[in-house]
Tab-separated table of C-alpha atoms in Angstrom:
chain	number	residue	atom	x	y	z
A	29	MET	CA	18.350	-35.421	3.202
A	30	LYS	CA	16.824	-34.820	-0.185
A	31	PRO	CA	13.040	-34.898	0.065
A	32	HIS	CA	10.956	-36.248	-2.805
A	33	HIS	CA	7.600	-34.788	-1.862
A	34	HIS	CA	7.301	-31.051	-1.254
A	35	PRO	CA	4.651	-28.621	-0.050
A	36	ASP	CA	2.515	-27.353	-2.894
A	37	ALA	CA	3.629	-24.061	-4.503
A	38	SER	CA	0.467	-22.460	-3.106
A	39	SER	CA	1.579	-23.357	0.431
A	40	LEU	CA	5.119	-22.076	-0.121
A	41	MET	CA	3.750	-18.853	-1.532
A	42	SER	CA	1.391	-18.264	1.387
A	43	TYR	CA	4.165	-19.161	3.810
A	44	ALA	CA	6.418	-16.537	2.229
A	45	ALA	CA	3.601	-13.998	2.340
A	46	GLY	CA	3.038	-14.751	6.032
A	47	SER	CA	-0.521	-15.851	5.288
A	48	LEU	CA	-0.427	-19.511	6.260
A	49	PRO	CA	-2.111	-20.473	9.549
A	50	ASP	CA	0.473	-20.816	12.285
A	51	ALA	CA	0.346	-24.624	12.489
A	52	LEU	CA	0.781	-25.093	8.741
A	53	ALA	CA	3.587	-22.535	8.648
A	54	THR	CA	5.496	-24.585	11.227
A	55	VAL	CA	5.384	-27.694	9.027
A	56	VAL	CA	6.559	-25.681	6.023
A	57	ALA	CA	9.360	-24.171	8.128
A	58	CYS	CA	10.492	-27.654	9.220
A	59	HIS	CA	10.568	-28.877	5.638
A	60	VAL	CA	12.219	-25.746	4.255
A	61	ALA	CA	14.983	-26.145	6.862
A	62	VAL	CA	16.050	-29.369	5.109
A	63	CYS	CA	15.076	-28.692	1.496
A	64	GLU	CA	17.148	-26.409	-0.714
A	65	GLN	CA	14.651	-26.548	-3.539
A	66	CYS	CA	11.922	-25.128	-1.316
A	67	GLN	CA	14.252	-22.517	0.188
A	68	GLN	CA	14.731	-21.284	-3.338
A	69	ALA	CA	10.993	-21.174	-4.003
A	70	VAL	CA	10.326	-19.353	-0.726
A	71	ALA	CA	13.043	-16.805	-1.502
A	72	GLU	CA	11.414	-16.163	-4.875
A	73	ALA	CA	7.992	-15.832	-3.316
A	74	GLU	CA	9.437	-13.341	-0.807
A	75	GLN	CA	10.865	-11.386	-3.699
A	76	LEU	CA	7.381	-11.244	-5.186
A	77	GLY	CA	6.183	-10.096	-1.761
A	78	HIS	CA	8.548	-7.161	-1.647
A	79	PHE	CA	7.643	-6.230	-5.197
A	80	LEU	CA	3.935	-6.187	-4.364
A	81	MET	CA	4.631	-4.280	-1.166
A	82	GLU	CA	6.489	-1.601	-3.105
A	83	GLN	CA	3.637	-1.341	-5.575
A	84	GLN	CA	1.261	-0.548	-2.771
A	85	GLN	CA	-0.200	2.880	-2.225
A	86	GLN	CA	1.474	4.918	0.480
A	87	THR	CA	-0.300	5.822	3.688
A	88	GLU	CA	1.023	8.877	5.420
A	89	LEU	CA	2.197	8.446	8.978
A	90	SER	CA	1.206	10.826	11.720
A	91	ALA	CA	3.151	14.069	11.963
A	92	HIS	CA	5.213	13.061	14.976
A	93	ALA	CA	6.265	9.635	13.633
A	94	ARG	CA	9.547	10.865	12.188
A	95	ASN	CA	10.637	12.611	15.360
A	96	ASP	CA	9.549	9.619	17.412
A	97	ILE	CA	11.683	7.216	15.443
A	98	ILE	CA	14.759	9.411	15.890
A	99	SER	CA	14.304	9.429	19.649
A	100	MET	CA	13.846	5.659	19.511
A	101	LEU	CA	17.163	5.350	17.684
A	102	ASP	CA	18.823	7.431	20.389
A	103	ALA	CA	17.369	5.167	23.053
A	104	VAL	CA	18.667	2.067	21.257
A	105	GLU	CA	22.151	3.500	21.048
A	106	GLN	CA	22.296	4.012	24.780
A	107	SER	CA	21.046	0.544	25.624
A	108	GLU	CA	23.154	-2.601	25.710
A	109	PRO	CA	23.755	-4.502	22.481
A	110	GLU	CA	21.596	-7.619	22.160
A	111	GLN	CA	23.124	-10.995	22.865
A	112	PRO	CA	23.330	-13.205	19.797
A	113	ALA	CA	21.108	-16.293	19.993
A	114	SER	CA	22.859	-19.402	21.223
A	115	PRO	CA	23.641	-21.836	18.406
A	116	VAL	CA	21.485	-24.973	18.178
A	117	HIS	CA	23.078	-28.373	18.689
A	118	ASP	CA	23.507	-30.318	15.545
A	119	GLU	CA	22.479	-33.647	17.021
A	120	GLY	CA	18.890	-34.647	17.353
A	121	ASP	CA	16.009	-35.676	15.170
A	122	ILE	CA	13.503	-32.972	15.994
A	123	PRO	CA	13.283	-30.438	13.148
A	124	LEU	CA	15.349	-27.323	13.785
A	125	PRO	CA	12.485	-24.831	14.155
A	126	LEU	CA	10.919	-27.010	16.880
A	127	ARG	CA	14.056	-27.609	18.925
A	128	PRO	CA	13.902	-24.507	21.124
A	129	TYR	CA	10.460	-25.704	22.180
A	130	LEU	CA	10.686	-29.510	22.190
A	131	GLY	CA	14.358	-30.250	22.748
A	132	ASP	CA	16.513	-32.413	20.496
A	133	LYS	CA	15.123	-35.936	20.653
A	134	LEU	CA	11.800	-37.314	19.519
A	135	ASP	CA	12.201	-40.234	21.897
A	136	SER	CA	12.339	-38.032	24.976
A	137	LEU	CA	8.887	-36.506	24.375
A	138	HIS	CA	5.946	-37.506	26.564
A	139	TRP	CA	3.826	-39.348	24.056
A	140	LYS	CA	0.189	-40.006	24.894
A	141	THR	CA	-1.577	-43.078	23.626
A	142	MET	CA	-4.485	-42.200	21.446
A	143	ALA	CA	-5.493	-45.542	19.992
A	144	PRO	CA	-3.767	-48.919	19.757
A	145	GLY	CA	-0.532	-48.335	17.857
A	146	ILE	CA	-1.024	-44.568	17.669
A	147	ARG	CA	0.506	-42.095	20.086
A	148	GLN	CA	0.415	-38.335	19.851
A	149	PHE	CA	2.029	-35.198	21.184
A	150	ILE	CA	0.072	-31.977	20.790
A	151	ILE	CA	1.902	-28.720	20.147
A	152	PRO	CA	-0.166	-25.630	20.940
A	153	THR	CA	-0.383	-23.054	18.159
A	154	THR	CA	-2.398	-19.917	17.648
A	155	LYS	CA	-4.072	-20.876	14.403
A	156	GLY	CA	-4.768	-24.429	13.285
A	157	ARG	CA	-3.811	-27.673	15.016
A	158	LEU	CA	-0.345	-29.097	15.239
A	159	ARG	CA	0.611	-32.512	16.549
A	160	LEU	CA	3.222	-35.199	16.347
A	161	LEU	CA	1.915	-38.681	15.676
A	162	LYS	CA	3.858	-41.845	16.348
A	163	ILE	CA	2.429	-44.762	14.468
A	164	ALA	CA	3.546	-48.319	15.195
A	165	PRO	CA	4.630	-50.603	12.346
A	166	GLY	CA	1.722	-52.187	10.549
A	167	THR	CA	-0.813	-49.658	11.862
A	168	SER	CA	-3.074	-47.721	9.588
A	169	MET	CA	-5.069	-44.603	10.321
A	170	PRO	CA	-8.827	-44.740	9.786
A	171	ILE	CA	-9.796	-43.631	6.302
A	172	HIS	CA	-10.463	-39.901	6.296
A	173	GLY	CA	-10.735	-36.731	4.256
A	174	HIS	CA	-10.253	-33.126	5.247
A	175	SER	CA	-12.477	-30.143	5.535
A	176	GLY	CA	-9.468	-27.829	5.289
A	177	SER	CA	-5.773	-27.830	4.558
A	178	GLU	CA	-3.517	-30.541	5.921
A	179	LEU	CA	0.260	-30.664	5.835
A	180	THR	CA	2.104	-33.764	7.018
A	181	MET	CA	5.857	-34.060	7.281
A	182	VAL	CA	7.497	-37.410	7.944
A	183	LEU	CA	10.243	-37.151	10.556
A	184	ARG	CA	11.104	-40.812	10.938
A	185	GLY	CA	10.172	-44.046	9.178
A	186	SER	CA	7.773	-43.937	6.282
A	187	TYR	CA	4.155	-44.433	5.326
A	188	GLY	CA	2.203	-45.075	2.210
A	189	ASP	CA	-1.279	-44.128	1.141
A	190	GLU	CA	-3.306	-43.642	-2.024
A	191	VAL	CA	-1.085	-40.693	-2.972
A	192	GLY	CA	2.353	-42.282	-2.675
A	193	ARG	CA	5.143	-43.268	-0.324
A	194	PHE	CA	6.433	-40.683	2.128
A	195	GLN	CA	9.807	-40.854	3.863
A	196	ALA	CA	11.721	-38.670	6.304
A	197	GLY	CA	11.747	-35.055	5.069
A	198	ASP	CA	8.805	-35.534	2.701
A	199	VAL	CA	5.707	-33.405	2.980
A	200	ALA	CA	2.225	-34.427	1.909
A	201	ASP	CA	0.193	-31.370	0.959
A	202	LEU	CA	-3.217	-32.817	0.314
A	203	ASP	CA	-6.126	-31.392	-1.526
A	204	PRO	CA	-9.224	-31.634	0.640
A	205	GLU	CA	-10.971	-33.723	-1.991
A	206	ILE	CA	-8.660	-36.634	-1.291
A	207	TYR	CA	-9.773	-39.348	1.119
A	208	HIS	CA	-6.838	-41.435	2.246
A	209	GLN	CA	-5.798	-44.146	4.638
A	210	PRO	CA	-2.150	-43.766	5.567
A	211	ALA	CA	-0.364	-46.901	6.825
A	212	THR	CA	3.190	-47.373	8.056
A	213	ASP	CA	5.137	-49.542	5.677
A	214	THR	CA	8.401	-50.476	7.439
A	215	HIS	CA	9.397	-52.230	10.652
A	216	GLU	CA	9.993	-49.022	12.558
A	217	ASP	CA	7.607	-46.467	14.022
A	218	CYS	CA	6.584	-43.703	11.707
A	219	ILE	CA	6.690	-40.248	13.290
A	220	CYS	CA	4.926	-37.405	11.513
A	221	LEU	CA	4.343	-33.750	12.176
A	222	ILE	CA	0.798	-32.928	11.135
A	223	ALA	CA	-0.899	-29.558	10.817
A	224	THR	CA	-4.546	-29.015	9.982
A	225	ASP	CA	-6.656	-25.886	9.893
A	226	ALA	CA	-9.974	-27.729	10.148
A	227	PRO	CA	-11.151	-31.030	11.631
A	228	LEU	CA	-10.616	-34.265	9.711
A	229	LYS	CA	-13.588	-35.979	8.086
A	230	PHE	CA	-13.750	-39.660	8.992
A	231	THR	CA	-15.948	-42.036	7.082
A	232	GLY	CA	-16.200	-44.719	9.766
A	233	LEU	CA	-18.635	-44.357	12.686
A	234	VAL	CA	-16.263	-45.288	15.516
A	235	PRO	CA	-13.551	-42.774	14.585
A	236	ARG	CA	-16.274	-40.151	14.189
A	237	ILE	CA	-17.516	-40.809	17.717
A	238	LEU	CA	-14.005	-40.753	19.166
A	239	GLN	CA	-12.925	-37.669	17.223
A	240	PRO	CA	-13.782	-35.039	19.860
A	241	PHE	CA	-11.825	-36.907	22.514
A	242	PHE	CA	-8.630	-36.878	20.526
A	243	GLN	CA	-9.006	-33.337	19.218
A	244	LEU	CA	-8.636	-34.545	15.665
B	14	MET	CA	17.688	4.105	-18.253
B	15	SER	CA	18.792	4.961	-14.754
B	16	VAL	CA	17.092	3.366	-11.814
B	17	LYS	CA	15.557	6.679	-10.832
B	18	GLU	CA	14.039	7.154	-14.261
B	19	LYS	CA	12.757	3.615	-14.164
B	20	LEU	CA	11.181	4.204	-10.799
B	21	SER	CA	9.455	7.383	-11.851
B	22	CYS	CA	8.008	5.855	-14.989
B	23	TYR	CA	6.817	2.990	-12.854
B	24	THR	CA	4.902	5.265	-10.489
B	25	GLU	CA	3.426	6.967	-13.577
B	26	HIS	CA	2.133	3.684	-14.863
B	27	ILE	CA	0.779	2.111	-11.737
B	28	PRO	CA	-2.645	3.747	-11.949
B	29	ILE	CA	-3.156	2.784	-15.583
B	30	TRP	CA	-2.060	-0.746	-14.935
B	31	PHE	CA	-4.198	-1.059	-11.862
B	32	MET	CA	-7.185	0.501	-13.564
B	33	ILE	CA	-7.019	-2.003	-16.385
B	34	ARG	CA	-6.913	-4.850	-13.918
B	35	ALA	CA	-9.700	-3.250	-11.959
B	36	LEU	CA	-11.926	-3.011	-15.027
B	37	LEU	CA	-11.202	-6.608	-15.873
B	38	PHE	CA	-12.128	-7.627	-12.339
B	39	CYS	CA	-15.348	-5.659	-12.566
B	40	VAL	CA	-16.460	-7.164	-15.835
B	41	LYS	CA	-16.146	-10.694	-14.581
B	42	ASP	CA	-16.778	-10.462	-10.902
B	43	ASP	CA	-18.732	-7.922	-8.976
B	44	LYS	CA	-17.184	-9.011	-5.682
B	45	CYS	CA	-14.230	-6.910	-6.675
B	46	ILE	CA	-15.853	-3.557	-6.103
B	47	SER	CA	-13.755	-2.993	-2.988
B	48	ALA	CA	-10.607	-3.760	-4.921
B	49	VAL	CA	-11.692	-1.229	-7.504
B	50	TYR	CA	-12.260	1.410	-4.859
B	51	PHE	CA	-8.786	0.741	-3.596
B	52	MET	CA	-7.357	1.184	-7.062
B	53	MET	CA	-9.308	4.367	-7.737
B	54	HIS	CA	-7.868	5.738	-4.549
B	55	LEU	CA	-4.460	4.717	-5.669
B	56	ALA	CA	-4.892	6.435	-9.004
B	57	ILE	CA	-6.079	9.653	-7.399
B	58	TYR	CA	-3.365	9.463	-4.814
B	59	ASN	CA	-0.665	9.024	-7.405
B	60	LYS	CA	-1.988	11.941	-9.399
B	61	THR	CA	-2.233	14.337	-6.508
B	62	MET	CA	0.666	13.238	-4.357
B	63	LYS	CA	3.648	12.966	-6.669
B	64	PRO	CA	6.895	12.286	-4.843
B	65	GLU	CA	7.898	16.000	-4.732
B	66	GLY	CA	8.751	17.088	-1.247
B	67	LYS	CA	8.989	13.495	-0.039
B	68	GLY	CA	12.746	13.483	0.291
B	69	VAL	CA	14.663	14.796	3.249
B	70	GLU	CA	16.659	17.966	2.926
B	71	GLY	CA	20.281	17.162	2.486
B	72	SER	CA	19.806	13.448	1.950
B	73	GLU	CA	19.244	11.413	-1.183
B	74	PRO	CA	15.739	9.995	-1.316
B	75	ALA	CA	16.022	6.221	-1.390
B	76	ASP	CA	14.770	4.274	-4.377
B	77	SER	CA	14.617	0.555	-4.872
B	78	GLY	CA	17.830	0.567	-6.872
B	79	ASN	CA	20.231	2.149	-4.439
B	80	LEU	CA	18.531	0.812	-1.325
B	81	ASN	CA	20.921	-2.120	-1.124
B	82	ARG	CA	23.892	0.207	-1.023
B	83	THR	CA	22.143	2.579	1.355
B	84	LEU	CA	21.438	-0.178	3.862
B	85	VAL	CA	25.032	-1.400	3.738
B	86	ASP	CA	26.246	2.172	4.316
B	87	LEU	CA	23.779	2.568	7.128
B	88	GLY	CA	25.241	-0.477	8.833
B	89	LYS	CA	28.717	0.976	8.503
B	90	TYR	CA	28.228	4.663	9.248
B	91	ARG	CA	25.095	4.699	11.431
B	92	ASP	CA	24.025	7.978	9.870
B	93	LYS	CA	20.609	9.201	10.958
B	94	GLN	CA	19.958	11.330	7.876
B	95	LEU	CA	20.617	8.284	5.758
B	96	PHE	CA	18.272	6.295	7.967
B	97	LEU	CA	15.546	8.883	7.456
B	98	SER	CA	15.814	8.522	3.695
B	99	VAL	CA	15.232	4.769	4.099
B	100	TYR	CA	12.439	5.524	6.549
B	101	ASP	CA	10.694	7.901	4.173
B	102	TYR	CA	10.767	5.299	1.465
B	103	PHE	CA	9.507	2.345	3.470
B	104	ALA	CA	7.335	3.677	6.274
B	105	PRO	CA	4.321	4.814	4.178
B	106	ARG	CA	4.422	1.593	2.148
B	107	LEU	CA	4.699	-0.616	5.210
B	108	LYS	CA	1.826	1.205	6.816
B	109	SER	CA	-0.419	0.461	3.820
B	110	HIS	CA	0.797	-3.103	3.752
B	111	LEU	CA	-0.050	-3.698	7.407
B	112	MET	CA	-3.410	-1.995	7.139
B	113	GLY	CA	-4.221	-4.237	4.194
B	114	ARG	CA	-3.639	-7.178	6.498
B	115	GLY	CA	-6.095	-5.894	9.036
B	116	ALA	CA	-4.067	-3.665	11.348
B	117	HIS	CA	-5.834	-0.440	12.284
B	118	SER	CA	-4.018	2.802	11.601
B	119	GLU	CA	-2.504	3.222	15.049
B	120	GLN	CA	-1.415	-0.391	15.334
B	121	ALA	CA	0.055	-0.285	11.828
B	122	GLU	CA	2.038	2.788	12.697
B	123	GLU	CA	3.356	1.244	15.871
B	124	LEU	CA	4.526	-1.796	13.904
B	125	VAL	CA	6.093	0.390	11.222
B	126	GLN	CA	8.147	2.070	13.926
B	127	GLU	CA	9.100	-1.290	15.346
B	128	ALA	CA	10.101	-2.600	11.909
B	129	MET	CA	12.140	0.480	11.102
B	130	LEU	CA	13.822	0.304	14.474
B	131	ALA	CA	14.738	-3.311	13.678
B	132	VAL	CA	16.191	-2.092	10.377
B	133	TRP	CA	18.363	0.370	12.278
B	134	LYS	CA	19.451	-2.251	14.822
B	135	HIS	CA	20.192	-5.038	12.381
B	136	CYS	CA	21.291	-3.343	9.187
B	137	GLY	CA	24.858	-4.245	10.155
B	138	ASN	CA	23.897	-7.847	9.365
B	139	PHE	CA	22.238	-6.985	6.079
B	140	ASN	CA	23.948	-8.788	3.237
B	141	PRO	CA	22.933	-7.679	-0.264
B	142	ASP	CA	24.214	-10.974	-1.670
B	143	LYS	CA	21.566	-12.825	0.319
B	144	ALA	CA	18.505	-10.686	-0.314
B	145	ALA	CA	17.538	-7.350	-1.778
B	146	ALA	CA	16.999	-4.580	0.761
B	147	SER	CA	13.267	-4.533	0.131
B	148	THR	CA	12.976	-8.289	0.589
B	149	TRP	CA	14.884	-7.968	3.827
B	150	VAL	CA	12.558	-5.259	5.104
B	151	PHE	CA	9.535	-7.208	3.842
B	152	ARG	CA	10.667	-10.207	5.934
B	153	ILE	CA	11.194	-8.106	9.058
B	154	THR	CA	7.725	-6.625	8.735
B	155	ARG	CA	6.068	-9.960	7.997
B	156	ASN	CA	7.672	-11.554	11.044
B	157	LEU	CA	6.739	-8.665	13.325
B	158	TRP	CA	3.142	-8.819	12.145
B	159	ILE	CA	2.977	-12.564	12.798
B	160	ASP	CA	4.447	-12.068	16.259
B	161	ARG	CA	1.886	-9.398	16.953
B	162	MET	CA	-0.976	-11.651	15.880
B	163	ARG	CA	0.349	-14.347	18.194
B	164	LYS	CA	0.691	-11.999	21.156
B	165	ASP	CA	-3.067	-11.576	21.267
B	166	LYS	CA	-3.312	-15.291	22.006
B	167	SER	CA	-0.199	-15.687	24.062
B	168	HIS	CA	-1.786	-18.351	26.280
B	169	LEU	CA	-1.869	-20.627	23.254
B	170	MET	CA	1.476	-19.689	21.947
B	171	SER	CA	4.378	-22.030	21.557
B	172	PRO	CA	7.609	-20.156	20.979
B	173	ILE	CA	8.223	-21.657	17.555
B	174	ASP	CA	10.037	-19.430	15.143
B	175	ASN	CA	8.454	-20.231	11.808
B	176	TYR	CA	10.820	-17.925	9.969
B	177	PRO	CA	14.376	-18.742	11.033
B	178	GLU	CA	17.310	-17.360	9.072
B	179	PRO	CA	17.757	-19.513	5.961
B	180	THR	CA	20.598	-22.001	6.277
B	181	TYR	CA	21.407	-21.806	2.630
B	182	THR	CA	21.431	-18.838	0.292
B	183	PRO	CA	19.414	-19.457	-2.838
B	184	SER	CA	20.888	-17.984	-5.972
B	185	LEU	CA	18.268	-15.506	-7.004
B	186	VAL	CA	17.955	-13.680	-10.238
B	187	ALA	CA	17.337	-10.014	-9.486
B	188	ALA	CA	13.648	-9.485	-10.059
B	189	ASP	CA	13.202	-7.047	-12.887
B	190	SER	CA	10.270	-4.957	-11.697
B	191	ASP	CA	9.074	-4.182	-15.200
B	192	LYS	CA	9.060	-7.827	-16.151
B	193	LEU	CA	7.357	-8.873	-12.954
B	194	LYS	CA	4.734	-6.212	-13.489
B	195	GLN	CA	4.139	-7.511	-16.994
B	196	ALA	CA	3.944	-11.062	-15.726
B	197	ILE	CA	1.350	-10.136	-13.117
B	198	ALA	CA	-0.625	-8.183	-15.689
B	199	ARG	CA	-0.742	-11.271	-17.875
B	200	LEU	CA	-2.185	-13.496	-15.183
B	201	PRO	CA	-5.830	-14.422	-15.639
B	202	GLN	CA	-7.857	-12.152	-13.382
B	203	SER	CA	-8.938	-14.997	-11.116
B	204	GLN	CA	-5.314	-15.918	-10.416
B	205	ALA	CA	-4.209	-12.304	-9.946
B	206	GLN	CA	-7.004	-11.911	-7.432
B	207	LEU	CA	-5.790	-14.935	-5.468
B	208	VAL	CA	-2.254	-13.569	-5.347
B	209	TYR	CA	-3.644	-10.224	-4.231
B	210	LYS	CA	-5.620	-11.822	-1.415
B	211	VAL	CA	-2.659	-13.829	-0.165
B	212	TYR	CA	-0.129	-10.998	-0.247
B	213	TYR	CA	-2.181	-7.878	0.373
B	214	GLU	CA	-4.929	-9.177	2.627
B	215	GLY	CA	-3.073	-11.979	4.370
B	216	LYS	CA	-5.926	-14.414	3.755
B	217	THR	CA	-5.477	-18.160	4.236
B	218	HIS	CA	-6.467	-20.594	1.490
B	219	ARG	CA	-9.559	-21.605	3.400
B	220	GLU	CA	-10.641	-18.027	4.038
B	221	ILE	CA	-10.346	-17.306	0.317
B	222	ALA	CA	-12.287	-20.457	-0.530
B	223	ASP	CA	-15.075	-19.604	1.925
B	224	GLU	CA	-15.248	-15.981	0.865
B	225	ASN	CA	-15.538	-16.745	-2.833
B	226	ASN	CA	-17.534	-19.899	-2.435
B	227	MET	CA	-15.009	-21.956	-4.346
B	228	PRO	CA	-13.406	-25.319	-3.554
B	229	LEU	CA	-10.188	-25.175	-1.551
B	230	GLY	CA	-8.510	-27.243	-4.256
B	231	SER	CA	-9.198	-24.523	-6.824
B	232	VAL	CA	-7.659	-21.868	-4.594
B	233	LYS	CA	-4.527	-23.971	-4.294
B	234	SER	CA	-4.281	-24.792	-7.979
B	235	GLY	CA	-4.927	-21.171	-8.991
B	236	LEU	CA	-2.118	-19.953	-6.749
B	237	ARG	CA	0.162	-22.741	-7.934
B	238	LEU	CA	-0.370	-21.818	-11.573
B	239	ALA	CA	0.139	-18.122	-10.861
B	240	PHE	CA	3.382	-18.790	-9.019
B	241	GLU	CA	4.713	-21.028	-11.774
B	242	LYS	CA	4.011	-18.368	-14.381
B	243	LEU	CA	5.632	-15.609	-12.336
B	244	ARG	CA	8.648	-17.799	-11.627
B	245	ALA	CA	9.078	-18.658	-15.271
B	246	PHE	CA	9.090	-14.955	-16.046
B	247	THR	CA	11.599	-13.895	-13.421
B	248	LYS	CA	13.871	-16.765	-14.349
B	249	ALA	CA	14.063	-15.591	-17.943
B	250	GLN	CA	17.458	-13.940	-17.537
B	251	PRO	CA	19.874	-16.272	-15.780
B	252	GLY	CA	23.299	-15.014	-14.782
B	253	GLU	CA	22.045	-11.688	-13.503
B	254	LYS	CA	22.534	-11.847	-9.752
B	255	LEU	CA	21.098	-9.615	-7.061
C-alpha cells in the first residue's frame, strides 16, 4: 500500500511530540503503520523532540530518588522476566494498532445504522471522538465544516470530495475552514476511520437537528 | 572537537541563545512573559549550577555522544553504576519535561522513576542503529505520560497503543545539535513559539489556537513550515548515519 494523501506535517509533528488528542493520534498511528514516508517524518520529529528535551533546564529530584531507583532495580531483578507480546496475525483489514481492540476483520464488527446508507462503529477514546463509518455506494455525507481538527483515513473503498479522491491508506487532514461533502465513488462500501476533536458544523437544518443523536 | 567539549560549549550558550529568543518574543508579543521567566530561570540556573559534582564517583558522566554506547553496554553488563550515570543525565531533564507538560513535581518524579526503570528493563532491546539513545528515552517517557493521562479516564479508555514499535527503520541522518540549534534560532518567532508549545507544553493545535486567538489553520501551517525548515536543515549532510 502506498498512500497518496498523508497527514499534514503539523499533525505528524504533534503526534511525535505526544501532543495530539488521543483520537487523532490513533488515526495517525494507523496511517504511519502502512506509510514509510510518514514513519520517516515521525522519526525525524522524535529526533527534534529529544533535542528539545535535552535543551531543557534540569529540575533536581528529591534526595531519596537515587536510592529509590536502585532498590527498584533490585526488585525488578528478582521478579520474573516479562512475557513478550504475542505477534499479531497478518490477515485482516483492520489497521494494526486497532487489532488488539477490534479484532482482525471490519466485517465482523457490530455496525449501527445511523442514517440510510451510513453505518457507524464508535471507538471510545479519552480525548476527541473516534469512529468507523461505513458508507454505502452512491451515498454522500451532508455538507459540513469543522470547528476543530479532523483526520479521516480510508480503510476500504474510496470517496471523493472538494479536496480530492481518497483511497485505502490515504488520510485527509482538513483545515477547519474547508466545508466539504464527501461521497463514495465506487461500487463498494467505503469504510473510514474518523477522528475529530470538536463537533462537526453542518449547514443543513436536518443534520443539525439530528447531530446530538449521532454524537457527531 | 570532542563530544564532551561540544556539550560543554552548548550548555554555555543556551542562556544567550534563549535570551535572544526571549527578547524577540517580548518585542512582538507580550503573551510570552511566562516564557521569558522560564528562560531567565534557565540562564540563572545554568550560571549557578554548572555540571560540577553532577557525575557519580567512579563512573563516567553520560553525555549525549556516548549515551548510545553506554545504553548498549548497560544492556550487556547490567552495571548499576553505569545505570546511575545514565540516570543522572536524564532524570533531571525528564522531570522538567514532564512538569512542562503539566505534571506536578511529585507526579513528574514518579514518572521519571518509571521511565528510568523501563530503561533498565528494556535497554537490552535498545538498538543504536534504529534510534539515538535520547530519542529512545524520549519515546519511553512520552508513552508513559500518555498512558498516565489515560489512566485518569480509564472508564473511557480503549486499549489502543498509538505508539507501536515501528515496522520499518527510517534511515536517519544523525541530528547535529549545533545545526539544529541554529535552525531553530532562525525560525520566525511565531513558528518557534508554536514548536515550543507543542513539544514543551504538550498543547494540541486547538488549544494553541484558542489560547492565542488565532485560526486553527494558521497553527497548522505555522507548524508545517517550521518542520519543513528544520527538516531541510538536518538533511543537509546525507550519508552520516546515526
